[in-house]
Amino acid sequence: MNDLNQEQVQKDQAQSRLMQFIKSRKIILSAGTVLLAGGIFLAGHQYVEANKVPYYHVYYNGQEIGGIKTTSQLKQAYKERQAELDKQYPDANIVLQTDGVTTELQKEYKADVDSKATLDKLEQLLPYHAEGVEIKIDGKTVAVVKDEEAAAAVLNQVKNKYVPGAAPVSAEAIKLTSLSASGSTAVPTRLAKTKKSAAADSAASTSAPQVESVKFVEDVEAEPYTGSADQVLSVEEAAKRLLQDKEESVTYKVREGDTISAIAKRMGTTQKEIFQLNPGLSELKMQIGQELNIKKASHTLTVQSVERTYTSVVTEPPVETKTNPELAAGKTVIASPGAHGSKIMNYQVIKENGQVVSKQFIGQTVTKETSPKIIVKGTKKIVKASAQKTSAGSSYMFAWPVSSPTITSPFGTRWGDMHKGIDVVSSNHTIRAAADGKVTFTGVKTGYGNCIVIKHANGYETLYGHLSKISVSNGETVSQGDKIGVMGSTGRSTGTHLHFEIHKNGELQSPTKYLN
């Protein structure tokens, strides 16, 4: 019995050791499996990490539009786009607006990034604008150019068109005055109206015109511009626009001394066009204050120059008349032929866009004195004025109506019109009768201002215009050399002078043919 129990105990112990062995093997097997799985996972993770591709998400105004591999691709795209715009708009400063673009770094396993598609899309989204300078005339923008240098070049082209060599508008002046003292706030630039020319300091003895000043008649301003690139012009295009003339319809009121030719010249039109626009118009019946329809040439920009001209002219000898009681009345003897002198005449000429609008006599310098021509008249017998002969074959001559005369405008065609007489200046403003005769008109004539007409023998008449004072009356008989008035600038006149005409039987004559 005891032997059986002992045997059973041994069997149980053997079975227990077997079970413990099996359990130990299972534990070893489970740990190996775990270790193997962990190794496989780690290796896979390292593979994924090794194959992750870094790239950048690109956003425009917060909205994703794609990805790029490097930010340098973005910078290169900006550079290329800027170059395209600069080529497309060579006369403008183009600013590519990239402030709405942001990027974010990202990594993905074997990420497929299409940088070109992203950058192409971004190019279509990026806006741009031009920065430049507006040129304004009387507050109105007439042109936009690239910068201050271009604005100066445009204005200088306009100035040099009419006044070659005029002092230039400087780009520095535009740039410095187009910003406030702090340099941060843009303000308008009001360009200096007057630019002095160094030529004004030249010697007055030269015959070449001296430019004293050049200015723009209108207010010219330059302001910073930001806007469409299509509005920016090249220097040549902007200058052409400023040089263009426009035509506008205006009403003109006739003034004292006006003639159709004078009105046409002043308004930049033609006599033919004035007559076409005003049916029934007659110069002889034209009244002061009468309204005329005119098509006037209007300048976009007017360049006004003030010039000084010095013209050397030959002066006629003054005439001195003496009497000889031993010489028969009606007979004259030239005791001395006299000698010509010379003077330098000084005028101030104002031009607008190259056209003379005013010419003022300033003074004169005698460079060679004249000697008088002495005429001796016989007084042995009284001769009536009607007995004087004024024919082509006689020795009768008219006397100069002023002493020491200088002709400033001769008889004949002038500025496209017929100048009916001669214009004369003198330092002595006394006007005298050119010959014996009877005063037939004193008063105001259209174009002539204060005027005197004297009738002489043999169908001759003389006319004296632009007087400041009339010293005779209608019907009065005058002798050669009698004072009849004072030189002036009334009527259609650009300065103090005498306009003198000679008529024979109603037809114009050249006064210098008859003056002794």
Short mmCIF file of C-alpha atoms in Angstrom, two decimals:
data_model
loop_
_atom_site.label_atom_id
_atom_site.label_comp_id
_atom_site.label_asym_id
_atom_site.label_seq_id
_atom_site.Cartn_x
_atom_site.Cartn_y
_atom_site.Cartn_z
CA MET A 1 0.00 0.00 0.00
CA ASN A 2 2.76 2.26 0.92
CA ASP A 3 4.59 1.26 -2.20
CA LEU A 4 1.60 2.19 -4.33
CA ASN A 5 1.30 5.60 -2.72
CA GLN A 6 4.96 6.34 -3.19
CA GLU A 7 4.75 5.40 -6.86
CA GLN A 8 1.77 7.74 -7.35
CA VAL A 9 3.65 10.59 -5.74
CA GLN A 10 6.55 10.10 -8.11
CA LYS A 11 4.23 10.16 -11.12
CA ASP A 12 2.64 13.41 -9.96
CA GLN A 13 6.03 15.06 -9.49
CA ALA A 14 7.18 13.99 -12.93
CA GLN A 15 4.02 15.41 -14.53
CA SER A 16 4.44 18.69 -12.64
CA ARG A 17 8.03 19.12 -13.87
CA LEU A 18 6.82 18.47 -17.44
CA MET A 19 4.16 21.16 -17.19
CA GLN A 20 6.68 23.65 -15.83
CA PHE A 21 9.04 22.94 -18.74
CA ILE A 22 6.27 23.47 -21.30
CA LYS A 23 5.29 26.80 -19.68
CA SER A 24 8.85 28.04 -19.74
CA ARG A 25 9.13 27.33 -23.45
CA LYS A 26 5.92 29.23 -24.17
CA ILE A 27 7.22 32.30 -22.40
CA ILE A 28 10.45 32.23 -24.39
CA LEU A 29 8.47 31.86 -27.65
CA SER A 30 6.11 34.85 -26.86
CA ALA A 31 8.98 37.17 -26.03
CA GLY A 32 10.71 36.34 -29.32
CA THR A 33 7.56 37.08 -31.26
CA VAL A 34 7.21 40.46 -29.60
CA LEU A 35 10.82 41.26 -30.24
CA LEU A 36 10.48 40.29 -33.90
CA ALA A 37 7.35 42.42 -34.42
CA GLY A 38 8.99 45.38 -32.70
CA GLY A 39 12.00 45.10 -34.96
CA ILE A 40 9.84 45.00 -38.04
CA PHE A 41 7.87 48.15 -36.90
CA LEU A 42 11.01 50.11 -36.12
CA ALA A 43 12.53 49.30 -39.46
CA GLY A 44 9.35 50.37 -41.26
CA HIS A 45 9.18 53.64 -39.33
CA GLN A 46 12.75 54.45 -40.16
CA TYR A 47 12.06 53.76 -43.83
CA VAL A 48 9.06 56.10 -43.92
CA GLU A 49 10.95 58.82 -42.15
CA ALA A 50 13.87 58.45 -44.52
CA ASN A 51 11.52 58.84 -47.49
CA LYS A 52 9.57 61.88 -46.27
CA VAL A 53 9.93 64.85 -48.68
CA PRO A 54 10.07 68.43 -47.28
CA TYR A 55 8.10 71.07 -49.28
CA TYR A 56 6.23 74.32 -48.72
CA HIS A 57 2.54 74.97 -48.81
CA VAL A 58 1.93 78.30 -50.66
CA TYR A 59 -0.95 80.51 -49.60
CA TYR A 60 -2.28 83.68 -51.21
CA ASN A 61 -4.40 85.88 -48.96
CA GLY A 62 -4.82 82.86 -46.65
CA GLN A 63 -6.03 80.46 -49.36
CA GLU A 64 -3.79 77.50 -50.30
CA ILE A 65 -2.94 77.37 -53.97
CA GLY A 66 -0.36 74.55 -54.03
CA GLY A 67 3.13 73.57 -53.00
CA ILE A 68 6.73 74.26 -53.98
CA LYS A 69 9.92 72.41 -53.18
CA THR A 70 11.99 75.41 -52.05
CA THR A 71 11.41 79.08 -51.26
CA SER A 72 14.15 79.94 -53.75
CA GLN A 73 11.73 78.79 -56.47
CA LEU A 74 9.32 81.44 -55.25
CA LYS A 75 11.99 84.16 -55.31
CA GLN A 76 13.04 83.13 -58.81
CA ALA A 77 9.40 83.22 -59.96
CA TYR A 78 9.10 86.78 -58.60
CA LYS A 79 12.26 87.79 -60.43
CA GLU A 80 11.10 86.31 -63.73
CA ARG A 81 7.65 87.87 -63.45
CA GLN A 82 9.19 91.27 -62.68
CA ALA A 83 11.42 90.96 -65.75
CA GLU A 84 8.38 90.15 -67.91
CA LEU A 85 6.51 93.20 -66.65
CA ASP A 86 9.53 95.47 -67.10
CA LYS A 87 9.80 94.27 -70.69
CA GLN A 88 6.07 94.74 -71.26
CA TYR A 89 6.11 98.28 -69.80
CA PRO A 90 9.59 99.71 -70.52
CA ASP A 91 8.48 103.29 -69.76
CA ALA A 92 7.02 102.52 -66.33
CA ASN A 93 8.24 101.58 -62.87
CA ILE A 94 6.32 98.35 -62.18
CA VAL A 95 5.77 97.14 -58.63
CA LEU A 96 4.84 93.42 -58.26
CA GLN A 97 2.59 93.06 -55.20
CA THR A 98 3.72 89.95 -53.26
CA ASP A 99 2.68 90.98 -49.75
CA GLY A 100 -0.29 88.53 -49.78
CA VAL A 101 1.92 85.45 -50.31
CA THR A 102 2.87 83.21 -47.33
CA THR A 103 4.50 79.75 -47.08
CA GLU A 104 4.44 76.90 -44.53
CA LEU A 105 7.04 74.10 -44.32
CA GLN A 106 5.61 70.53 -44.52
CA LYS A 107 7.01 66.94 -44.86
CA GLU A 108 5.16 64.02 -46.49
CA TYR A 109 6.10 60.44 -47.43
CA LYS A 110 7.21 60.51 -51.05
CA ALA A 111 5.28 63.79 -51.58
CA ASP A 112 4.70 64.64 -55.25
CA VAL A 113 5.03 68.49 -55.44
CA ASP A 114 4.18 70.27 -58.71
CA SER A 115 6.02 73.54 -58.22
CA LYS A 116 5.44 74.77 -61.78
CA ALA A 117 1.68 74.41 -61.56
CA THR A 118 1.68 76.25 -58.24
CA LEU A 119 3.85 79.10 -59.51
CA ASP A 120 1.84 79.42 -62.75
CA LYS A 121 -1.32 79.73 -60.72
CA LEU A 122 0.29 82.25 -58.39
CA GLU A 123 1.46 84.36 -61.34
CA GLN A 124 -2.13 84.76 -62.47
CA LEU A 125 -3.18 85.86 -59.01
CA LEU A 126 -0.41 88.39 -58.25
CA PRO A 127 -1.45 91.98 -58.98
CA TYR A 128 0.94 94.76 -60.01
CA HIS A 129 0.84 98.53 -60.43
CA ALA A 130 2.94 101.36 -61.80
CA GLU A 131 4.56 104.14 -59.82
CA GLY A 132 5.51 107.37 -61.58
CA VAL A 133 4.90 111.10 -61.87
CA GLU A 134 1.77 112.92 -63.03
CA ILE A 135 2.26 116.13 -65.03
CA LYS A 136 -0.60 118.52 -64.30
CA ILE A 137 -1.47 121.73 -66.14
CA ASP A 138 -3.78 124.13 -64.32
CA GLY A 139 -4.70 121.28 -61.97
CA LYS A 140 -5.59 118.81 -64.73
CA THR A 141 -3.53 115.68 -65.35
CA VAL A 142 -2.31 115.67 -68.96
CA ALA A 143 0.35 112.95 -68.84
CA VAL A 144 1.89 110.29 -66.58
CA VAL A 145 5.58 109.40 -66.96
CA LYS A 146 8.07 107.04 -65.34
CA ASP A 147 9.82 109.34 -62.87
CA GLU A 148 11.09 112.85 -62.13
CA GLU A 149 13.81 112.57 -64.78
CA ALA A 150 11.20 111.70 -67.42
CA ALA A 151 8.95 114.60 -66.30
CA ALA A 152 11.87 117.02 -66.60
CA ALA A 153 12.75 115.64 -70.05
CA VAL A 154 9.15 116.15 -71.24
CA LEU A 155 9.00 119.77 -70.06
CA ASN A 156 12.42 120.49 -71.54
CA GLN A 157 11.37 119.09 -74.92
CA VAL A 158 8.39 121.46 -74.93
CA LYS A 159 10.57 124.45 -73.93
CA ASN A 160 13.27 123.68 -76.48
CA LYS A 161 10.69 123.34 -79.23
CA TYR A 162 10.07 127.09 -79.02
CA VAL A 163 13.18 128.42 -77.23
CA PRO A 164 16.23 126.30 -78.14
CA GLY A 165 18.83 126.37 -75.42
CA ALA A 166 16.46 127.58 -72.69
CA ALA A 167 17.53 126.90 -69.11
CA PRO A 168 16.32 123.35 -68.36
CA VAL A 169 13.90 122.15 -65.71
CA SER A 170 15.99 119.94 -63.42
CA ALA A 171 14.89 116.48 -62.28
CA GLU A 172 16.45 117.21 -58.90
CA ALA A 173 14.20 120.20 -58.39
CA ILE A 174 11.12 118.10 -59.15
CA LYS A 175 12.30 115.27 -56.88
CA LEU A 176 13.25 117.48 -53.96
CA THR A 177 10.07 119.47 -53.93
CA SER A 178 7.71 116.57 -54.61
CA LEU A 179 8.18 115.28 -51.04
CA SER A 180 7.66 116.89 -47.65
CA ALA A 181 10.57 117.71 -45.35
CA SER A 182 10.35 114.26 -43.77
CA GLY A 183 10.32 112.58 -47.14
CA SER A 184 7.30 110.46 -46.24
CA THR A 185 4.32 112.42 -47.45
CA ALA A 186 3.82 113.11 -51.14
CA VAL A 187 2.81 116.66 -51.98
CA PRO A 188 2.42 118.43 -55.35
CA THR A 189 5.41 120.06 -56.98
CA ARG A 190 4.70 123.53 -58.33
CA LEU A 191 7.38 124.13 -60.91
CA ALA A 192 9.07 127.52 -61.05
CA LYS A 193 7.41 129.59 -63.72
CA THR A 194 10.44 131.64 -64.74
CA LYS A 195 13.82 130.35 -65.74
CA LYS A 196 16.46 132.97 -66.40
CA SER A 197 18.76 132.52 -69.35
CA ALA A 198 22.45 133.27 -69.07
CA ALA A 199 22.16 134.84 -72.50
CA ALA A 200 20.51 137.85 -70.88
CA ASP A 201 23.88 138.86 -69.49
CA SER A 202 25.47 139.10 -72.95
CA ALA A 203 26.58 142.41 -74.33
CA ALA A 204 23.78 144.59 -75.65
CA SER A 205 25.69 145.47 -78.79
CA THR A 206 25.11 142.11 -80.43
CA SER A 207 22.45 141.76 -83.09
CA ALA A 208 21.42 138.25 -81.95
CA PRO A 209 18.22 138.07 -79.85
CA GLN A 210 18.95 137.70 -76.13
CA VAL A 211 16.56 135.52 -74.13
CA GLU A 212 15.78 137.27 -70.84
CA SER A 213 13.33 134.75 -69.42
CA VAL A 214 11.28 131.70 -70.30
CA LYS A 215 8.19 130.55 -68.43
CA PHE A 216 5.12 128.39 -68.75
CA VAL A 217 2.01 130.59 -68.87
CA GLU A 218 -0.11 127.89 -67.24
CA ASP A 219 0.50 126.44 -63.75
CA VAL A 220 2.56 123.26 -64.19
CA GLU A 221 2.72 120.74 -61.34
CA ALA A 222 4.20 117.28 -60.81
CA GLU A 223 2.67 114.78 -58.38
CA PRO A 224 3.49 111.15 -57.47
CA TYR A 225 1.37 108.60 -59.35
CA THR A 226 0.28 105.08 -58.38
CA GLY A 227 -2.06 103.23 -60.71
CA SER A 228 -2.46 101.41 -63.99
CA ALA A 229 0.70 100.84 -66.03
CA ASP A 230 -1.29 101.45 -69.21
CA GLN A 231 -1.53 105.15 -68.31
CA VAL A 232 2.24 105.69 -68.27
CA LEU A 233 3.65 107.33 -71.42
CA SER A 234 7.14 107.51 -72.85
CA VAL A 235 8.91 110.87 -72.85
CA GLU A 236 8.23 111.27 -76.59
CA GLU A 237 4.53 110.41 -76.26
CA ALA A 238 4.05 112.78 -73.33
CA ALA A 239 5.89 115.64 -75.07
CA LYS A 240 3.78 115.13 -78.20
CA ARG A 241 0.61 115.36 -76.10
CA LEU A 242 1.76 118.62 -74.49
CA LEU A 243 2.69 120.09 -77.87
CA GLN A 244 -0.72 119.39 -79.43
CA ASP A 245 -2.97 122.37 -80.11
CA LYS A 246 -6.72 122.18 -79.68
CA GLU A 247 -9.44 124.23 -81.37
CA GLU A 248 -12.24 125.84 -79.40
CA SER A 249 -15.11 128.17 -80.28
CA VAL A 250 -15.08 131.52 -78.51
CA THR A 251 -16.85 134.88 -78.76
CA TYR A 252 -14.56 137.82 -79.45
CA LYS A 253 -15.51 141.45 -78.77
CA VAL A 254 -14.07 143.99 -81.20
CA ARG A 255 -11.74 146.50 -79.55
CA GLU A 256 -10.56 149.92 -80.59
CA GLY A 257 -8.05 149.69 -83.42
CA ASP A 258 -8.99 146.13 -84.40
CA THR A 259 -8.79 144.91 -87.98
CA ILE A 260 -9.75 141.49 -89.29
CA SER A 261 -6.10 140.63 -89.94
CA ALA A 262 -5.11 141.74 -86.42
CA ILE A 263 -7.91 139.68 -84.85
CA ALA A 264 -6.95 136.63 -86.91
CA LYS A 265 -3.31 136.92 -85.87
CA ARG A 266 -4.16 137.46 -82.20
CA MET A 267 -6.57 134.51 -82.08
CA GLY A 268 -4.44 132.12 -84.12
CA THR A 269 -6.87 131.76 -87.02
CA THR A 270 -7.28 133.11 -90.58
CA GLN A 271 -9.21 136.04 -92.04
CA LYS A 272 -11.03 133.62 -94.36
CA GLU A 273 -12.26 131.55 -91.43
CA ILE A 274 -13.46 134.65 -89.56
CA PHE A 275 -15.52 135.76 -92.56
CA GLN A 276 -16.92 132.22 -92.96
CA LEU A 277 -18.01 132.09 -89.32
CA ASN A 278 -19.53 135.59 -89.44
CA PRO A 279 -21.68 135.97 -92.60
CA GLY A 280 -22.21 139.58 -93.66
CA LEU A 281 -19.19 140.84 -91.72
CA SER A 282 -17.67 144.02 -93.13
CA GLU A 283 -14.45 145.49 -91.80
CA LEU A 284 -15.55 149.00 -92.74
CA LYS A 285 -18.77 148.62 -90.71
CA MET A 286 -17.22 146.77 -87.77
CA GLN A 287 -18.01 148.48 -84.45
CA ILE A 288 -16.25 148.48 -81.07
CA GLY A 289 -17.95 145.89 -78.84
CA GLN A 290 -19.32 143.90 -81.79
CA GLU A 291 -19.22 140.16 -81.09
CA LEU A 292 -17.55 137.78 -83.54
CA ASN A 293 -17.56 133.99 -83.63
CA ILE A 294 -13.99 132.72 -83.61
CA LYS A 295 -12.39 129.29 -83.65
CA LYS A 296 -9.31 129.79 -81.52
CA ALA A 297 -6.26 127.58 -81.42
CA SER A 298 -5.81 126.58 -77.78
CA HIS A 299 -2.41 125.41 -76.54
CA THR A 300 -2.16 122.58 -74.03
CA LEU A 301 0.97 124.24 -72.66
CA THR A 302 2.17 127.73 -73.55
CA VAL A 303 5.85 128.64 -73.44
CA GLN A 304 6.33 132.39 -73.12
CA SER A 305 9.71 133.93 -73.79
CA VAL A 306 10.87 137.48 -73.27
CA GLU A 307 13.65 138.43 -75.66
CA ARG A 308 15.72 141.55 -76.18
CA THR A 309 16.70 142.37 -79.75
CA TYR A 310 19.33 144.84 -80.83
CA THR A 311 19.08 145.94 -84.46
CA SER A 312 21.54 148.22 -86.16
CA VAL A 313 19.83 150.66 -88.55
CA VAL A 314 20.92 153.52 -90.75
CA THR A 315 19.42 156.87 -89.74
CA GLU A 316 18.40 159.51 -92.22
CA PRO A 317 19.92 162.95 -91.79
CA PRO A 318 17.61 165.51 -90.19
CA VAL A 319 16.35 168.24 -92.48
CA GLU A 320 16.96 171.88 -91.71
CA THR A 321 15.07 174.39 -93.79
CA LYS A 322 16.38 177.93 -94.22
CA THR A 323 15.02 180.84 -96.20
CA ASN A 324 16.76 183.08 -98.68
CA PRO A 325 15.02 186.32 -99.62
CA GLU A 326 17.17 186.56 -102.73
CA LEU A 327 15.97 183.20 -104.03
CA ALA A 328 12.71 183.05 -105.97
CA ALA A 329 9.79 181.68 -104.04
CA GLY A 330 9.05 178.06 -104.92
CA LYS A 331 12.71 177.37 -105.59
CA THR A 332 14.78 175.22 -103.26
CA VAL A 333 18.48 174.65 -103.07
CA ILE A 334 20.20 171.88 -101.19
CA ALA A 335 22.98 173.70 -99.39
CA SER A 336 24.31 170.53 -97.73
CA PRO A 337 23.35 166.92 -98.53
CA GLY A 338 23.95 165.86 -94.95
CA ALA A 339 25.32 162.48 -93.84
CA HIS A 340 23.64 159.30 -92.68
CA GLY A 341 24.22 158.02 -89.18
CA SER A 342 23.56 154.73 -87.45
CA LYS A 343 21.79 153.54 -84.31
CA ILE A 344 21.23 150.32 -82.41
CA MET A 345 17.51 149.92 -81.79
CA ASN A 346 16.53 148.05 -78.63
CA TYR A 347 13.23 146.13 -78.54
CA GLN A 348 11.60 143.83 -76.02
CA VAL A 349 9.85 141.00 -77.87
CA ILE A 350 7.38 138.67 -76.15
CA LYS A 351 6.62 135.36 -77.85
CA GLU A 352 4.17 132.59 -77.02
CA ASN A 353 5.03 129.22 -78.52
CA GLY A 354 7.33 130.98 -80.96
CA GLN A 355 4.78 133.56 -82.15
CA VAL A 356 5.36 137.29 -81.53
CA VAL A 357 2.54 138.67 -79.36
CA SER A 358 4.20 141.95 -78.36
CA LYS A 359 7.07 144.12 -79.56
CA GLN A 360 7.97 147.16 -77.48
CA PHE A 361 10.55 149.80 -78.42
CA ILE A 362 12.84 150.23 -75.40
CA GLY A 363 15.47 152.69 -76.53
CA GLN A 364 18.31 153.36 -78.91
CA THR A 365 22.06 153.98 -78.88
CA VAL A 366 23.60 156.29 -81.46
CA THR A 367 26.72 154.71 -82.91
CA LYS A 368 27.31 157.37 -85.57
CA GLU A 369 25.95 160.89 -85.54
CA THR A 370 24.12 162.27 -88.56
CA SER A 371 24.77 165.66 -90.07
CA PRO A 372 21.75 167.68 -91.22
CA LYS A 373 20.58 168.09 -94.75
CA ILE A 374 20.14 171.82 -95.28
CA ILE A 375 17.51 173.05 -97.71
CA VAL A 376 17.27 176.70 -98.62
CA LYS A 377 13.84 177.96 -99.74
CA GLY A 378 13.36 181.13 -101.69
CA THR A 379 11.03 183.81 -100.33
CA LYS A 380 11.39 186.45 -102.99
CA LYS A 381 7.75 186.04 -103.95
CA ILE A 382 4.73 184.71 -102.00
CA VAL A 383 3.50 181.41 -103.42
CA LYS A 384 0.11 179.94 -102.51
CA ALA A 385 -0.07 176.36 -101.35
CA SER A 386 -2.16 175.47 -104.40
CA ALA A 387 0.68 176.56 -106.63
CA GLN A 388 3.01 173.89 -105.31
CA LYS A 389 3.74 171.06 -107.71
CA THR A 390 3.88 167.51 -106.53
CA SER A 391 4.48 165.47 -109.63
CA ALA A 392 6.96 162.80 -110.58
CA GLY A 393 8.95 165.29 -112.64
CA SER A 394 9.05 168.15 -110.11
CA SER A 395 11.64 168.85 -107.43
CA TYR A 396 8.98 169.15 -104.69
CA MET A 397 9.61 166.83 -101.72
CA PHE A 398 7.73 166.03 -98.52
CA ALA A 399 9.60 166.68 -95.27
CA TRP A 400 10.02 164.06 -92.59
CA PRO A 401 7.21 164.40 -90.03
CA VAL A 402 9.66 163.78 -87.14
CA SER A 403 13.24 164.85 -86.51
CA SER A 404 16.09 162.32 -86.54
CA PRO A 405 13.75 159.59 -87.75
CA THR A 406 14.35 155.85 -87.63
CA ILE A 407 12.15 153.54 -89.70
CA THR A 408 11.17 150.53 -87.57
CA SER A 409 8.78 148.96 -90.08
CA PRO A 410 8.90 149.74 -93.82
CA PHE A 411 6.14 150.06 -96.40
CA GLY A 412 4.98 146.77 -97.93
CA THR A 413 4.11 143.23 -96.88
CA ARG A 414 4.50 142.59 -93.13
CA TRP A 415 3.45 139.43 -91.20
CA GLY A 416 1.39 138.36 -94.22
CA ASP A 417 -0.51 141.69 -94.44
CA MET A 418 0.01 144.90 -96.36
CA HIS A 419 1.68 147.58 -94.25
CA LYS A 420 0.22 150.74 -95.76
CA GLY A 421 2.93 153.14 -94.66
CA ILE A 422 6.08 153.34 -92.60
CA ASP A 423 6.51 153.20 -88.80
CA VAL A 424 8.95 155.79 -87.47
CA VAL A 425 10.44 156.42 -84.01
CA SER A 426 12.44 159.35 -82.69
CA SER A 427 13.65 160.65 -79.35
CA ASN A 428 11.67 163.85 -80.22
CA HIS A 429 7.96 162.95 -80.17
CA THR A 430 6.76 166.15 -81.93
CA ILE A 431 4.85 165.39 -85.16
CA ARG A 432 5.01 168.00 -87.94
CA ALA A 433 3.18 168.47 -91.26
CA ALA A 434 5.11 166.87 -94.11
CA ALA A 435 3.93 169.52 -96.54
CA ASP A 436 1.62 172.53 -96.85
CA GLY A 437 -2.03 171.59 -96.89
CA LYS A 438 -5.43 171.51 -95.23
CA VAL A 439 -6.45 169.23 -92.35
CA THR A 440 -9.39 167.10 -93.50
CA PHE A 441 -9.67 164.65 -90.58
CA THR A 442 -8.83 164.59 -86.88
CA GLY A 443 -10.07 161.89 -84.53
CA VAL A 444 -10.02 158.11 -84.06
CA LYS A 445 -9.75 155.70 -86.98
CA THR A 446 -10.01 151.92 -86.63
CA GLY A 447 -6.50 150.55 -86.31
CA TYR A 448 -4.85 153.96 -86.31
CA GLY A 449 -6.05 155.29 -82.96
CA ASN A 450 -5.75 159.10 -82.80
CA CYS A 451 -5.19 160.13 -86.40
CA ILE A 452 -4.73 163.19 -88.65
CA VAL A 453 -5.24 163.38 -92.44
CA ILE A 454 -3.92 166.38 -94.41
CA LYS A 455 -4.85 167.11 -98.02
CA HIS A 456 -2.09 168.58 -100.20
CA ALA A 457 -1.89 169.89 -103.75
CA ASN A 458 -2.08 167.68 -106.85
CA GLY A 459 -4.16 164.89 -105.25
CA TYR A 460 -1.78 164.04 -102.39
CA GLU A 461 -2.81 163.18 -98.84
CA THR A 462 -0.76 162.29 -95.78
CA LEU A 463 -1.92 160.30 -92.75
CA TYR A 464 -0.41 160.38 -89.25
CA GLY A 465 -1.49 157.56 -86.88
CA HIS A 466 -1.19 156.36 -83.23
CA LEU A 467 -0.84 159.92 -81.86
CA SER A 468 -1.08 160.56 -78.14
CA LYS A 469 -2.25 164.13 -78.80
CA ILE A 470 -3.77 166.00 -81.76
CA SER A 471 -2.77 169.69 -81.97
CA VAL A 472 -4.79 170.81 -85.03
CA SER A 473 -8.45 170.91 -86.02
CA ASN A 474 -10.48 169.94 -89.07
CA GLY A 475 -10.35 172.61 -91.78
CA GLU A 476 -7.18 174.18 -90.45
CA THR A 477 -4.49 175.19 -92.99
CA VAL A 478 -0.95 174.12 -92.07
CA SER A 479 2.48 174.78 -93.46
CA GLN A 480 5.29 172.30 -93.88
CA GLY A 481 6.99 171.83 -90.50
CA ASP A 482 4.05 173.04 -88.38
CA LYS A 483 3.46 171.01 -85.22
CA ILE A 484 0.28 168.97 -85.63
CA GLY A 485 0.50 166.42 -82.77
CA VAL A 486 2.54 164.22 -80.43
CA MET A 487 3.78 160.66 -81.08
CA GLY A 488 1.96 157.93 -79.12
CA SER A 489 0.73 154.35 -79.07
CA THR A 490 -3.04 154.52 -79.57
CA GLY A 491 -5.01 152.10 -81.72
CA ARG A 492 -3.41 148.90 -82.96
CA SER A 493 0.09 149.64 -81.71
CA THR A 494 2.81 147.73 -79.87
CA GLY A 495 4.78 150.78 -78.74
CA THR A 496 5.23 154.53 -79.12
CA HIS A 497 5.82 155.40 -82.78
CA LEU A 498 4.34 157.28 -85.75
CA HIS A 499 2.56 155.47 -88.56
CA PHE A 500 2.91 157.66 -91.69
CA GLU A 501 1.18 157.17 -95.05
CA ILE A 502 1.18 159.02 -98.38
CA HIS A 503 -1.72 158.65 -100.84
CA LYS A 504 -1.97 160.00 -104.37
CA ASN A 505 -5.45 160.21 -105.85
CA GLY A 506 -6.56 157.64 -103.29
CA GLU A 507 -3.79 155.12 -104.02
CA LEU A 508 -1.09 154.13 -101.56
CA GLN A 509 2.42 155.35 -102.21
CA SER A 510 5.74 154.34 -100.69
CA PRO A 511 6.56 157.30 -98.42
CA THR A 512 10.32 156.94 -98.81
CA LYS A 513 9.98 157.82 -102.52
CA TYR A 514 8.81 161.30 -101.58
CA LEU A 515 10.61 162.15 -98.38
CA ASN A 516 13.51 164.50 -98.81
#
